mmCIF file of C-alpha atoms in Angstrom:
data_model
loop_
_atom_site.group_PDB
_atom_site.id
_atom_site.type_symbol
_atom_site.label_atom_id
_atom_site.label_comp_id
_atom_site.label_asym_id
_atom_site.label_seq_id
_atom_site.Cartn_x
_atom_site.Cartn_y
_atom_site.Cartn_z
ATOM 1 C CA UNK K 1 -99.288 18.336 47.182
ATOM 2 C CA UNK K 2 -96.350 19.085 45.359
ATOM 3 C CA UNK K 3 -97.805 21.843 43.414
ATOM 4 C CA UNK K 4 -98.798 23.590 47.182
ATOM 5 C CA UNK K 5 -95.269 23.143 48.240
ATOM 6 C CA UNK K 6 -93.896 24.958 44.819
ATOM 7 C CA UNK K 7 -96.778 27.653 45.246
ATOM 8 C CA UNK K 8 -95.852 28.316 48.699
ATOM 9 C CA UNK K 9 -91.901 28.410 47.903
ATOM 10 C CA UNK K 10 -92.720 30.664 45.030
ATOM 11 C CA UNK K 11 -94.758 33.113 47.442
ATOM 12 C CA UNK K 12 -91.868 32.957 49.941
ATOM 13 C CA UNK K 13 -89.071 34.183 47.259
ATOM 14 C CA UNK K 14 -91.593 36.787 45.863
ATOM 15 C CA UNK K 15 -91.739 38.037 49.060
ATOM 16 C CA UNK K 16 -88.408 38.237 50.318
ATOM 17 C CA UNK K 17 -87.154 39.484 46.445
ATOM 18 C CA UNK K 18 -89.526 42.600 47.313
ATOM 19 C CA UNK K 19 -88.007 42.825 50.622
ATOM 20 C CA UNK K 20 -84.584 42.818 48.988
ATOM 21 C CA UNK K 21 -85.412 45.607 46.397
ATOM 22 C CA UNK K 22 -86.463 47.392 49.328
ATOM 23 C CA UNK K 23 -83.619 47.111 50.940
ATOM 24 C CA UNK K 24 -81.071 47.931 48.501
ATOM 25 C CA UNK K 25 -83.185 50.808 47.489
ATOM 26 C CA UNK K 26 -82.815 52.499 50.909
ATOM 27 C CA UNK K 27 -78.911 51.768 51.590
ATOM 28 C CA UNK K 28 -76.858 54.520 51.641
ATOM 29 C CA UNK K 29 -74.407 53.204 49.459
ATOM 30 C CA UNK K 30 -72.191 54.686 46.312
ATOM 31 C CA UNK K 31 -74.281 54.215 43.097
ATOM 32 C CA UNK K 32 -72.199 51.720 41.661
ATOM 33 C CA UNK K 33 -72.763 49.485 44.744
ATOM 34 C CA UNK K 34 -76.243 49.916 44.352
ATOM 35 C CA UNK K 35 -76.135 48.667 40.530
ATOM 36 C CA UNK K 36 -74.220 45.850 41.435
ATOM 37 C CA UNK K 37 -76.679 44.826 44.119
ATOM 38 C CA UNK K 38 -79.637 45.504 41.694
ATOM 39 C CA UNK K 39 -77.919 43.219 39.415
ATOM 40 C CA UNK K 40 -77.488 40.415 41.689
ATOM 41 C CA UNK K 41 -81.083 40.737 42.471
ATOM 42 C CA UNK K 42 -81.936 40.397 38.642
ATOM 43 C CA UNK K 43 -79.874 37.213 38.491
ATOM 44 C CA UNK K 44 -81.962 35.995 41.291
ATOM 45 C CA UNK K 45 -85.250 37.070 39.685
ATOM 46 C CA UNK K 46 -84.024 35.127 36.436
ATOM 47 C CA UNK K 47 -83.262 31.910 38.233
ATOM 48 C CA UNK K 48 -86.594 31.840 39.957
ATOM 49 C CA UNK K 49 -88.151 31.165 36.485
ATOM 50 C CA UNK K 50 -85.840 28.070 36.435
ATOM 51 C CA UNK K 51 -84.805 26.627 39.438
ATOM 52 C CA UNK K 52 -86.700 28.030 42.304
ATOM 53 C CA UNK K 53 -85.003 26.284 45.122
ATOM 54 C CA UNK K 54 -81.615 27.673 43.717
ATOM 55 C CA UNK K 55 -82.878 31.382 43.697
ATOM 56 C CA UNK K 56 -84.282 30.825 47.172
ATOM 57 C CA UNK K 57 -80.695 29.951 48.115
ATOM 58 C CA UNK K 58 -78.950 32.637 46.252
ATOM 59 C CA UNK K 59 -81.574 34.811 47.765
ATOM 60 C CA UNK K 60 -80.570 33.581 51.326
ATOM 61 C CA UNK K 61 -77.047 34.306 50.851
ATOM 62 C CA UNK K 62 -77.626 37.927 49.318
ATOM 63 C CA UNK K 63 -79.771 38.914 52.020
ATOM 64 C CA UNK K 64 -77.406 37.553 54.471
ATOM 65 C CA UNK K 65 -74.551 39.703 53.096
ATOM 66 C CA UNK K 66 -76.808 42.434 53.053
ATOM 67 C CA UNK K 67 -77.771 42.073 56.755
ATOM 68 C CA UNK K 68 -73.983 41.630 57.655
ATOM 69 C CA UNK K 69 -72.848 44.586 55.570
ATOM 70 C CA UNK K 70 -70.947 42.890 52.891
ATOM 71 C CA UNK K 71 -71.343 44.698 49.424
ATOM 72 C CA UNK K 72 -69.908 44.165 46.069
ATOM 73 C CA UNK K 73 -67.648 46.532 44.568
ATOM 74 C CA UNK K 74 -69.047 49.054 42.429
ATOM 75 C CA UNK K 75 -68.057 49.855 39.018
#
């Protein structure tokens, strides 16, 4: 049973990461901002390998920031 819920969470995070990558790619923002967002997505992806629940929470915060137009500063 635990394995099933873990698999469901993994599938949900994977689908949300795909959605987030698409959203970042389509944003009309300077390249530095896009790169900063891409780095954040890479951090979430790496976190998913070690702590799936933490990665899901990080991804939720990132998606909320994107939806509300809060972007990191570009280099």
